[in-house]
Coordinates of N, CA and C and ligand atoms in Angstrom, one line a residue:
X1 N 11.3 10.5 26.6 CA 10.9 9.2 26.0 C 11.9 8.8 24.9
X2 N 12.3 7.6 24.9 CA 13.2 7.1 23.8 C 12.4 6.9 22.5
X3 N 13.1 6.9 21.4 CA 12.4 6.6 20.1 C 11.7 5.3 20.1
X4 N 12.3 4.3 20.8 CA 11.7 3.0 20.9 C 10.4 3.1 21.6
X5 N 10.4 3.8 22.7 CA 9.1 4.0 23.5 C 8.1 4.8 22.7
X6 N 8.5 5.8 22.0 CA 7.6 6.6 21.2 C 6.9 5.8 20.1
X7 N 7.7 5.0 19.4 CA 7.2 4.1 18.3 C 6.3 3.0 18.9
X8 N 6.7 2.5 20.0 CA 5.9 1.4 20.7 C 4.5 2.0 21.0
X9 N 4.5 3.3 21.5 CA 3.2 3.9 21.9 C 2.4 4.1 20.7
X10 N 3.0 4.6 19.6 CA 2.2 4.9 18.4 C 1.6 3.6 17.8
X11 N 2.5 2.6 17.9 CA 2.0 1.3 17.3 C 0.9 0.7 18.1
X12 N 1.0 0.8 19.5 CA -0.1 0.2 20.3 C -1.4 0.9 20.0
X13 N -1.3 2.3 19.9 CA -2.5 3.0 19.6 C -3.1 2.6 18.3
X14 N -2.3 2.5 17.3 CA -2.8 2.1 15.9 C -3.4 0.7 16.0
X15 N -2.7 -0.2 16.6 CA -3.2 -1.6 16.7 C -4.6 -1.6 17.4
X16 N -4.7 -0.8 18.5 CA -6.0 -0.7 19.2 C -7.1 -0.1 18.3
X17 N -6.7 0.9 17.5 CA -7.7 1.4 16.5 C -8.2 0.4 15.5
X18 N -7.2 -0.4 15.0 CA -7.6 -1.4 14.0 C -8.5 -2.5 14.7
X19 N -8.2 -2.9 15.9 CA -9.0 -3.9 16.6 C -10.4 -3.4 16.8
X20 N -10.5 -2.1 17.2 CA -11.8 -1.5 17.4 C -12.6 -1.4 16.1
X21 N -11.9 -1.1 15.0 CA -12.6 -1.0 13.7 C -13.0 -2.3 13.3
X22 N -12.3 -3.4 13.5 CA -12.7 -4.7 13.2 C -13.9 -5.1 13.9
X23 N -13.9 -4.8 15.2 CA -15.1 -5.1 16.1 C -16.3 -4.4 15.5
X24 N -16.2 -3.1 15.3 CA -17.3 -2.3 14.9 C -17.9 -2.8 13.5
X25 N -17.0 -3.3 12.7 CA -17.4 -3.8 11.4 C -17.9 -5.3 11.4
X26 N -17.8 -5.9 12.6 CA -18.2 -7.3 12.7 C -17.2 -8.2 12.0
X27 N -16.0 -7.8 12.0 CA -15.0 -8.6 11.3 C -14.1 -9.3 12.3
X28 N -13.6 -10.5 12.0 CA -12.8 -11.3 12.9 C -11.5 -10.5 13.4
X29 N -11.2 -10.6 14.7 CA -10.0 -9.9 15.1 C -8.7 -10.4 14.4
X30 N -7.9 -9.5 14.1 CA -6.6 -9.8 13.5 C -6.7 -10.0 12.0
X31 N -7.9 -9.7 11.4 CA -8.0 -9.9 9.9 C -7.3 -8.9 9.1
X32 N -7.2 -7.7 9.7 CA -6.7 -6.5 8.9 C -5.2 -6.4 9.2
X33 N -4.4 -6.4 8.1 CA -2.9 -6.3 8.3 C -2.5 -4.8 8.3
X34 N -1.5 -4.6 9.2 CA -0.9 -3.2 9.3 C 0.3 -3.2 8.5
X35 N 0.4 -2.2 7.5 CA 1.6 -1.9 6.8 C 2.1 -0.5 7.4
X36 N 3.2 -0.5 7.9 CA 3.7 0.8 8.5 C 4.5 1.5 7.4
X37 N 4.1 2.8 7.1 CA 4.7 3.5 6.0 C 5.9 4.3 6.6
X38 N 7.1 4.0 6.1 CA 8.3 4.5 6.8 C 9.0 5.6 6.0
X39 N 8.3 6.1 4.9 CA 8.9 7.2 4.1 C 9.3 8.4 5.0
X40 N 10.4 9.0 4.7 CA 11.0 10.1 5.4 C 11.6 9.7 6.7
X41 N 11.4 8.5 7.2 CA 12.0 8.1 8.5 C 13.2 7.1 8.2
X42 N 14.1 7.2 9.1 CA 15.4 6.5 8.9 C 15.3 5.0 9.1
X43 N 16.3 4.3 8.5 CA 16.3 2.8 8.7 C 16.4 2.4 10.1
X44 N 16.9 3.3 11.0 CA 16.9 2.9 12.4 C 15.5 2.7 13.0
X45 N 14.5 3.5 12.4 CA 13.1 3.4 12.8 C 12.6 2.0 12.3
X46 N 13.0 1.6 11.1 CA 12.5 0.4 10.6 C 13.0 -0.8 11.5
X47 N 14.2 -0.6 12.0 CA 14.8 -1.7 12.9 C 13.9 -1.7 14.2
X48 N 13.5 -0.6 14.7 CA 12.7 -0.6 15.9 C 11.4 -1.2 15.6
X49 N 10.8 -0.9 14.5 CA 9.5 -1.5 14.1 C 9.6 -3.0 14.0
X50 N 10.6 -3.5 13.4 CA 10.8 -4.9 13.3 C 10.9 -5.5 14.7
X51 N 11.6 -4.9 15.6 CA 11.8 -5.3 16.9 C 10.4 -5.4 17.6
X52 N 9.5 -4.5 17.3 CA 8.2 -4.5 17.9 C 7.2 -5.3 17.1
X53 N 7.7 -6.1 16.2 CA 6.8 -7.1 15.6 C 6.2 -6.8 14.3
X54 N 6.6 -5.6 13.7 CA 6.1 -5.2 12.4 C 6.8 -6.0 11.3
X55 N 6.1 -6.5 10.4 CA 6.7 -7.3 9.3 C 6.5 -6.7 7.9
X56 N 5.5 -5.7 7.8 CA 5.2 -5.1 6.5 C 5.5 -3.6 6.6
X57 N 6.3 -3.2 5.7 CA 6.6 -1.7 5.6 C 6.4 -1.2 4.2
X58 N 6.0 0.1 4.2 CA 5.7 0.7 2.9 C 6.6 1.9 2.6
X59 N 6.9 2.1 1.4 CA 7.7 3.2 0.9 C 7.1 3.7 -0.4
X60 N 7.3 5.1 -0.6 CA 6.7 5.6 -1.9 C 7.7 6.2 -2.9
X61 N 9.0 6.2 -2.5 CA 9.9 6.8 -3.5 C 11.1 5.8 -3.7
X62 N 11.4 5.5 -5.0 CA 12.3 4.4 -5.3 C 13.6 4.5 -4.6
X63 N 14.3 5.7 -4.8 CA 15.7 5.7 -4.3 C 15.7 5.5 -2.8
X64 N 14.8 6.2 -2.1 CA 14.8 6.1 -0.6 C 14.5 4.6 -0.2
X65 N 13.5 4.0 -0.9 CA 13.1 2.7 -0.6 C 14.2 1.7 -0.8
X66 N 14.9 1.8 -1.9 CA 16.0 0.9 -2.3 C 17.1 1.0 -1.2
X67 N 17.5 2.2 -0.9 CA 18.6 2.4 0.1 C 18.2 1.9 1.5
X68 N 17.0 2.1 1.9 CA 16.5 1.7 3.2 C 16.4 0.1 3.3
X69 N 15.9 -0.4 2.2 CA 15.8 -1.9 2.2 C 17.1 -2.5 2.2
X70 N 18.1 -1.9 1.6 CA 19.5 -2.5 1.6 C 20.1 -2.3 3.0
X71 N 19.8 -1.2 3.7 CA 20.4 -1.0 5.0 C 19.9 -2.0 6.1
X72 N 18.7 -2.5 5.9 CA 18.1 -3.4 6.9 C 17.8 -4.8 6.2
X73 N 18.7 -5.1 5.3 CA 18.4 -6.4 4.5 C 18.5 -7.6 5.4
X74 N 19.1 -7.5 6.6 CA 19.2 -8.6 7.5 C 17.9 -8.9 8.2
X75 N 16.9 -8.0 8.1 CA 15.6 -8.2 8.8 C 14.6 -8.9 7.9
X76 N 13.7 -9.7 8.5 CA 12.8 -10.4 7.7 C 11.5 -9.5 7.5
X77 N 11.6 -8.7 6.5 CA 10.5 -7.7 6.3 C 9.9 -7.9 4.9
X78 N 8.7 -7.5 4.7 CA 8.1 -7.5 3.4 C 7.9 -6.0 3.0
X79 N 8.5 -5.6 1.9 CA 8.5 -4.2 1.4 C 7.4 -4.0 0.4
X80 N 6.5 -3.0 0.8 CA 5.4 -2.6 -0.1 C 5.8 -1.3 -0.8
X81 N 5.8 -1.3 -2.1 CA 6.0 -0.1 -2.8 C 4.6 0.6 -3.1
X82 N 4.4 1.8 -2.6 CA 3.1 2.4 -2.6 C 3.0 3.7 -3.4
X83 N 4.1 4.1 -4.0 CA 4.2 5.4 -4.6 C 4.0 5.4 -6.1
X84 N 3.9 6.6 -6.7 CA 3.8 6.7 -8.1 C 5.1 6.1 -8.8
X85 N 4.8 5.3 -9.8 CA 5.9 4.5 -10.4 C 6.3 5.1 -11.8
X86 N 7.5 5.5 -12.0 CA 8.0 5.9 -13.3 C 8.3 4.6 -14.0
X87 N 8.0 4.6 -15.3 CA 8.2 3.4 -16.1 C 9.7 3.0 -16.1
X88 N 10.6 3.9 -16.2 CA 12.0 3.6 -16.2 C 12.6 3.1 -14.9
X89 N 11.8 3.2 -13.8 CA 12.2 2.7 -12.5 C 11.6 1.4 -12.1
X90 N 10.6 1.0 -12.9 CA 9.8 -0.2 -12.5 C 10.6 -1.5 -12.3
X91 N 11.5 -1.7 -13.2 CA 12.2 -3.0 -13.1 C 13.1 -2.9 -11.8
X92 N 13.6 -1.8 -11.5 CA 14.5 -1.6 -10.4 C 13.7 -1.8 -9.1
X93 N 12.5 -1.3 -9.1 CA 11.6 -1.4 -7.9 C 11.3 -2.9 -7.6
X94 N 11.2 -3.7 -8.7 CA 10.9 -5.1 -8.6 C 12.1 -5.9 -8.1
X95 N 13.3 -5.2 -8.0 CA 14.4 -5.9 -7.5 C 14.4 -6.0 -5.9
X96 N 13.6 -5.2 -5.2 CA 13.6 -5.3 -3.8 C 12.2 -5.4 -3.2
X97 N 11.2 -4.9 -4.0 CA 9.8 -4.8 -3.4 C 9.2 -6.2 -3.4
X98 N 8.4 -6.5 -2.4 CA 7.7 -7.8 -2.3 C 6.3 -7.7 -2.8
X99 N 5.8 -6.5 -2.7 CA 4.4 -6.2 -3.3 C 4.5 -4.8 -3.8
X100 N 4.1 -4.6 -5.1 CA 4.0 -3.3 -5.7 C 2.5 -3.0 -5.7
X101 N 2.1 -1.9 -4.9 CA 0.7 -1.6 -4.7 C 0.1 -0.6 -5.7
X102 N 1.0 0.1 -6.4 CA 0.6 1.2 -7.1 C 0.7 1.1 -8.7
X103 N 0.3 -0.1 -9.1 CA 0.3 -0.3 -10.6 C -1.0 0.3 -11.2
X104 N -0.7 1.3 -12.1 CA -1.9 2.1 -12.6 C -2.0 2.2 -14.1
X105 N -1.1 1.5 -14.8 CA -1.1 1.5 -16.2 C -0.4 0.3 -16.8
X106 N -0.8 -0.1 -18.0 CA -0.3 -1.4 -18.6 C 1.1 -1.3 -18.9
X107 N 1.7 -0.1 -19.3 CA 3.1 0.0 -19.6 C 4.0 -0.5 -18.5
X108 N 3.5 -0.5 -17.3 CA 4.4 -0.9 -16.2 C 4.5 -2.4 -16.1
X109 N 3.6 -3.1 -16.7 CA 3.5 -4.6 -16.4 C 4.7 -5.3 -17.0
X110 N 5.1 -5.1 -18.2 CA 6.3 -5.9 -18.7 C 7.6 -5.5 -18.0
X111 N 7.6 -4.2 -17.6 CA 8.9 -3.8 -16.9 C 9.0 -4.4 -15.5
X112 N 7.9 -4.4 -14.8 CA 7.9 -5.1 -13.5 C 8.2 -6.6 -13.6
X113 N 7.6 -7.2 -14.7 CA 7.8 -8.6 -14.9 C 9.3 -8.9 -15.2
X114 N 9.9 -8.0 -16.0 CA 11.3 -8.1 -16.3 C 12.2 -8.1 -15.0
X115 N 11.9 -7.2 -14.1 CA 12.6 -7.1 -12.9 C 12.4 -8.3 -12.0
X116 N 11.1 -8.8 -12.0 CA 10.8 -10.0 -11.2 C 11.5 -11.3 -11.8
X117 N 11.5 -11.4 -13.1 CA 12.2 -12.6 -13.7 C 13.7 -12.5 -13.4
X118 N 14.3 -11.3 -13.5 CA 15.7 -11.2 -13.2 C 16.0 -11.6 -11.8
X119 N 15.1 -11.4 -10.9 CA 15.3 -11.8 -9.5 C 14.9 -13.2 -9.2
X120 N 14.2 -13.8 -10.2 CA 13.8 -15.2 -10.1 C 12.6 -15.4 -9.2
X121 N 11.7 -14.4 -9.1 CA 10.5 -14.5 -8.3 C 9.3 -14.2 -9.2
X122 N 8.1 -14.5 -8.6 CA 6.9 -14.0 -9.1 C 6.5 -12.8 -8.2
X123 N 6.3 -11.6 -8.8 CA 6.1 -10.4 -8.0 C 4.6 -10.2 -7.8
X124 N 4.2 -10.0 -6.5 CA 2.8 -9.7 -6.2 C 2.5 -8.2 -6.5
X125 N 1.4 -8.0 -7.2 CA 1.0 -6.6 -7.5 C -0.4 -6.3 -7.1
X126 N -0.7 -5.1 -6.8 CA -2.0 -4.5 -6.6 C -2.2 -3.5 -7.7
X127 N -3.5 -3.3 -8.1 CA -3.8 -2.2 -9.1 C -4.4 -1.1 -8.3
X128 N -3.8 0.1 -8.5 CA -4.3 1.3 -7.8 C -5.4 1.9 -8.5
X129 N -6.6 2.0 -7.9 CA -7.8 2.5 -8.5 C -8.0 4.0 -8.1
X130 N -8.2 4.8 -9.0 CA -8.5 6.2 -8.7 C -9.9 6.4 -8.2
X131 N -10.0 7.1 -7.0 CA -11.3 7.4 -6.5 C -11.7 8.9 -6.7
X132 N -10.8 9.6 -7.4 CA -11.0 11.0 -7.7 C -12.1 11.2 -8.6
X133 N -12.8 12.4 -8.5 CA -13.9 12.7 -9.5 C -13.3 12.8 -10.8
X134 N -14.0 12.4 -11.9 CA -13.4 12.5 -13.3 C -13.0 13.9 -13.6
X135 N -12.0 14.1 -14.3 CA -11.6 15.4 -14.7 C -10.6 16.1 -13.8
X136 N -10.4 15.5 -12.6 CA -9.4 16.2 -11.7 C -8.0 16.0 -12.2
X137 N -7.2 17.0 -12.0 CA -5.8 16.9 -12.4 C -5.0 15.9 -11.5
X138 N -4.0 15.3 -12.0 CA -3.1 14.5 -11.2 C -3.8 13.3 -10.5
X139 N -4.7 12.7 -11.2 CA -5.4 11.6 -10.5 C -4.3 10.5 -10.4
X140 N -4.2 9.9 -9.2 CA -3.4 8.8 -9.0 C -4.3 7.5 -9.2
X141 N -3.9 6.6 -10.0 CA -4.6 5.4 -10.1 C -5.3 5.3 -11.5
X142 N -5.7 4.0 -11.8 CA -6.5 3.8 -13.0 C -7.9 4.2 -12.8
X143 N -8.5 4.9 -13.8 CA -9.9 5.2 -13.6 C -10.8 3.9 -13.6
X144 N -11.8 3.9 -12.7 CA -12.5 2.6 -12.5 C -13.0 2.0 -13.8
X145 N -13.4 2.8 -14.8 CA -13.9 2.2 -16.0 C -12.8 1.5 -16.9
X146 N -11.5 1.7 -16.5 CA -10.4 1.1 -17.2 C -9.8 -0.1 -16.4
X147 N -10.4 -0.3 -15.2 CA -9.8 -1.3 -14.4 C -9.8 -2.7 -14.9
X148 N -11.0 -3.1 -15.5 CA -11.1 -4.5 -16.0 C -10.0 -4.8 -17.0
X149 N -9.8 -3.9 -17.9 CA -8.8 -4.1 -18.9 C -7.4 -4.2 -18.4
X150 N -7.1 -3.4 -17.4 CA -5.7 -3.4 -16.8 C -5.6 -4.7 -16.0
X151 N -6.7 -5.1 -15.3 CA -6.6 -6.3 -14.5 C -6.4 -7.6 -15.4
X152 N -7.0 -7.6 -16.5 CA -6.9 -8.7 -17.5 C -5.4 -8.8 -17.9
X153 N -4.8 -7.6 -18.2 CA -3.5 -7.6 -18.7 C -2.5 -8.0 -17.6
X154 N -2.8 -7.6 -16.3 CA -1.9 -7.9 -15.2 C -2.0 -9.4 -15.0
X155 N -3.2 -10.0 -15.0 CA -3.4 -11.4 -14.7 C -2.7 -12.3 -15.7
X156 N -2.5 -11.8 -16.9 CA -1.9 -12.6 -18.0 C -0.5 -12.3 -18.2
X157 N 0.1 -11.5 -17.3 CA 1.6 -11.2 -17.4 C 2.4 -12.2 -16.6
X158 N 3.2 -13.0 -17.3 CA 4.1 -13.9 -16.6 C 5.1 -13.2 -15.8
X159 N 5.3 -13.7 -14.6 CA 6.2 -13.1 -13.6 C 5.5 -12.2 -12.6
X160 N 4.2 -11.9 -12.9 CA 3.4 -11.1 -11.9 C 2.3 -11.9 -11.4
X161 N 1.9 -11.6 -10.1 CA 0.7 -12.3 -9.6 C -0.2 -11.2 -9.1
X162 N -1.4 -11.1 -9.7 CA -2.4 -10.1 -9.3 C -3.0 -10.4 -8.0
X163 N -2.8 -9.6 -7.0 CA -3.3 -10.0 -5.7 C -4.5 -9.1 -5.2
X164 N -4.8 -8.0 -5.9 CA -5.9 -7.2 -5.5 C -5.8 -5.7 -5.9
X165 N -6.4 -4.9 -5.0 CA -6.6 -3.5 -5.4 C -6.0 -2.6 -4.2
X166 N -5.7 -1.4 -4.6 CA -5.2 -0.4 -3.6 C -5.9 1.0 -4.0
X167 N -6.2 1.8 -3.0 CA -6.7 3.1 -3.3 C -6.5 4.1 -2.1
X168 N -6.5 5.3 -2.5 CA -6.3 6.4 -1.5 C -7.6 7.3 -1.6
X169 N -8.2 7.6 -0.5 CA -9.4 8.4 -0.5 C -9.0 9.8 -0.9
X170 N -9.7 10.4 -1.8 CA -9.4 11.8 -2.3 C -9.7 12.8 -1.2
X171 N -9.1 14.0 -1.3 CA -9.5 15.1 -0.4 C -10.8 15.6 -0.9
X172 N -11.5 16.2 0.0 CA -12.7 16.9 -0.4 C -14.0 16.0 -0.5
X173 N -13.9 14.9 0.1 CA -15.0 14.0 0.1 C -14.9 13.2 1.4
X174 N -16.1 12.8 2.0 CA -16.0 12.0 3.2 C -15.4 10.6 2.8
X175 N -14.3 10.2 3.6 CA -13.7 8.9 3.2 C -14.7 7.8 3.1
X176 N -15.7 7.8 3.9 CA -16.7 6.7 3.9 C -17.3 6.6 2.5
X177 N -17.6 7.7 1.9 CA -18.2 7.7 0.6 C -17.3 7.2 -0.4
X178 N -16.0 7.6 -0.4 CA -15.0 7.1 -1.3 C -14.9 5.6 -1.2
X179 N -14.8 5.2 0.1 CA -14.5 3.7 0.3 C -15.7 2.9 0.0
X180 N -16.9 3.4 0.1 CA -18.1 2.7 -0.3 C -18.1 2.5 -1.8
X181 N -17.6 3.5 -2.6 CA -17.5 3.3 -4.0 C -16.4 2.3 -4.3
X182 N -15.3 2.3 -3.6 CA -14.3 1.3 -3.8 C -14.8 -0.1 -3.5
X183 N -15.6 -0.3 -2.5 CA -16.2 -1.6 -2.2 C -17.0 -2.1 -3.4
X184 N -17.7 -1.2 -4.0 CA -18.5 -1.7 -5.2 C -17.6 -2.0 -6.4
X185 N -16.6 -1.2 -6.6 CA -15.6 -1.5 -7.7 C -14.9 -2.8 -7.4
X186 N -14.6 -3.1 -6.2 CA -13.9 -4.3 -5.8 C -14.8 -5.5 -6.0
X187 N -16.1 -5.4 -5.7 CA -17.0 -6.5 -5.8 C -17.1 -6.9 -7.3
X188 N -17.1 -6.0 -8.2 CA -17.2 -6.3 -9.6 C -15.8 -6.9 -10.0
X189 N -14.7 -6.4 -9.5 CA -13.4 -6.9 -9.9 C -13.2 -8.4 -9.4
X190 N -13.8 -8.7 -8.2 CA -13.6 -10.0 -7.6 C -14.4 -11.1 -8.4
X191 N -15.4 -10.7 -9.2 CA -16.2 -11.6 -10.0 C -15.2 -12.2 -11.1
X192 N -14.3 -11.3 -11.6 CA -13.4 -11.8 -12.6 C -12.1 -12.4 -12.0
X193 N -11.7 -11.9 -10.8 CA -10.4 -12.3 -10.2 C -10.7 -12.7 -8.8
X194 N -11.4 -13.8 -8.6 CA -11.9 -14.1 -7.2 C -10.7 -14.3 -6.2
X195 N -9.5 -14.6 -6.7 CA -8.5 -14.9 -5.7 C -7.7 -13.6 -5.4
X196 N -8.0 -12.5 -6.1 CA -7.2 -11.3 -5.8 C -7.9 -10.5 -4.7
X197 N -7.8 -11.0 -3.5 CA -8.7 -10.5 -2.4 C -8.1 -9.4 -1.6
X198 N -6.9 -9.0 -1.9 CA -6.2 -7.9 -1.1 C -6.9 -6.6 -1.4
X199 N -7.2 -5.8 -0.4 CA -7.7 -4.5 -0.6 C -6.9 -3.6 0.4
X200 N -6.0 -2.8 -0.2 CA -5.2 -1.9 0.6 C -5.8 -0.5 0.6
X201 N -6.4 -0.1 1.7 CA -7.0 1.2 1.8 C -7.0 1.6 3.2
X202 N -6.9 2.9 3.4 CA -6.9 3.4 4.8 C -5.6 3.9 5.2
X203 N -5.5 5.1 5.7 CA -4.3 5.8 6.2 C -4.5 6.2 7.6
X204 N -3.6 7.0 8.2 CA -3.8 7.4 9.6 C -5.1 8.1 9.9
X205 N -5.6 8.9 8.9 CA -6.8 9.7 9.2 C -8.1 8.9 8.9
X206 N -8.0 7.8 8.2 CA -9.3 7.2 7.7 C -9.3 5.7 7.8
X207 N -8.5 5.1 8.7 CA -8.4 3.6 8.7 C -9.7 3.0 9.1
X208 N -10.5 3.7 10.0 CA -11.7 3.1 10.5 C -12.7 2.9 9.3
X209 N -12.8 4.0 8.5 CA -13.8 3.9 7.3 C -13.3 2.9 6.3
X210 N -12.0 2.7 6.2 CA -11.5 1.7 5.2 C -11.8 0.3 5.7
X211 N -11.6 0.0 7.0 CA -11.9 -1.3 7.6 C -13.4 -1.6 7.4
X212 N -14.2 -0.6 7.7 CA -15.6 -0.8 7.5 C -16.0 -1.2 6.1
X213 N -15.2 -0.7 5.1 CA -15.5 -0.9 3.7 C -14.8 -2.2 3.2
X214 N -14.1 -2.9 4.1 CA -13.5 -4.2 3.7 C -12.0 -4.2 3.4
X215 N -11.3 -3.2 3.8 CA -9.9 -3.2 3.6 C -9.2 -4.4 4.3
X216 N -8.3 -5.1 3.6 CA -7.5 -6.2 4.2 C -6.2 -5.6 4.8
X217 N -5.7 -4.5 4.2 CA -4.5 -3.9 4.6 C -4.7 -2.4 4.8
X218 N -4.2 -1.9 5.9 CA -4.1 -0.4 6.0 C -2.7 0.1 6.0
X219 N -2.5 1.2 5.4 CA -1.1 1.8 5.3 C -1.0 3.0 6.2
X220 N -0.3 2.8 7.3 CA -0.2 3.8 8.3 C 1.2 4.4 8.5
X221 N 1.3 5.7 8.4 CA 2.6 6.4 8.6 C 2.6 7.2 9.9
X222 N 2.0 8.4 9.8 CA 2.2 9.4 10.9 C 1.6 8.9 12.2
X223 N 0.6 8.1 12.2 CA 0.0 7.7 13.5 C 0.9 6.8 14.2
X224 N 1.8 6.2 13.5 CA 2.8 5.3 14.2 C 4.1 6.0 14.5
X225 N 4.6 6.8 13.5 CA 6.0 7.3 13.5 C 6.0 8.8 13.8
X226 N 4.9 9.5 13.8 CA 4.9 10.9 14.0 C 4.8 11.7 12.7
X227 N 4.7 13.0 12.8 CA 4.5 13.8 11.6 C 5.8 13.9 10.8
X228 N 5.6 13.9 9.4 CA 6.7 14.0 8.5 C 6.9 15.4 8.2
X229 N 8.1 15.8 7.6 CA 8.2 17.1 7.1 C 7.3 17.3 5.9
X230 N 6.7 18.5 5.8 CA 5.7 18.6 4.7 C 6.4 18.4 3.3
X231 N 5.6 17.8 2.4 CA 6.2 17.5 1.1 C 6.1 18.8 0.3
X232 N 7.2 19.2 -0.3 CA 7.3 20.5 -1.0 C 6.7 20.5 -2.4
Ligands
PLP1 C1 2.3 8.4 3.0 C2 1.3 7.4 2.5 C3 0.5 6.7 3.5 C4 0.5 6.9 5.0 O1 0.0 8.2 5.3 P1 -0.3 8.6 6.8 O2 -1.4 9.6 6.7 O3 0.9 9.1 7.3 O4 -0.8 7.4 7.6 C5 -0.4 5.8 3.0 N1 -0.6 5.5 1.7 C6 0.2 6.2 0.7 C7 0.0 5.9 -0.7 C8 1.1 7.1 1.1 O5 1.8 7.8 0.2

């Protein structure tokens, strides 16, 4: 099988899963957007994805993302940055990303805005909410109780456009339970920010549960592209 055929098969399977999840949740077909996570995979795979109709791609490490985006800059793609953001890299990420999904603290806001203004754009951002139990080490995302404050700061930062929320289901809990909590957090958030309707949730292993809980975007890597080398 060629790489093109392999990716086409993975993509067809994931699109069918998304369609089935939309039906099961009573949601209109085509409502959920697929973001293919291309981390660890070469720019040639991104080219194949674009050829197969993918428009949104996700990356989680700045250097890799920047290099890959530059290699396929001739393609009409929307780049989502989905990884942990170092403050000193934030302005650089804003120079190529179309949507930064992983904003988890206020210090990032002026830096992202600076990068956006230098590029002459308004940068779309999502706030990453932690679904981890309190007290766990290395929680990614803003704790839910601090979300309102971060959202107010993001909404009032010139150069940024607050589009919604992102989350990753933690290990050690049924994804459905985590995503149900996320749906509640989002409902409260939408009262303050009614137009920030994006909800990025769901990966290869839990996209069905995320779609059931209202995800508008799913971020899928391995189910489309195959398994990655383990992260060290
Ligand atoms: C890698 C990654 C994904 C995709 O994970 P898969 O399990 O390969 O689908 C989604 N979201 C984030 C934040 C990631 O880092």
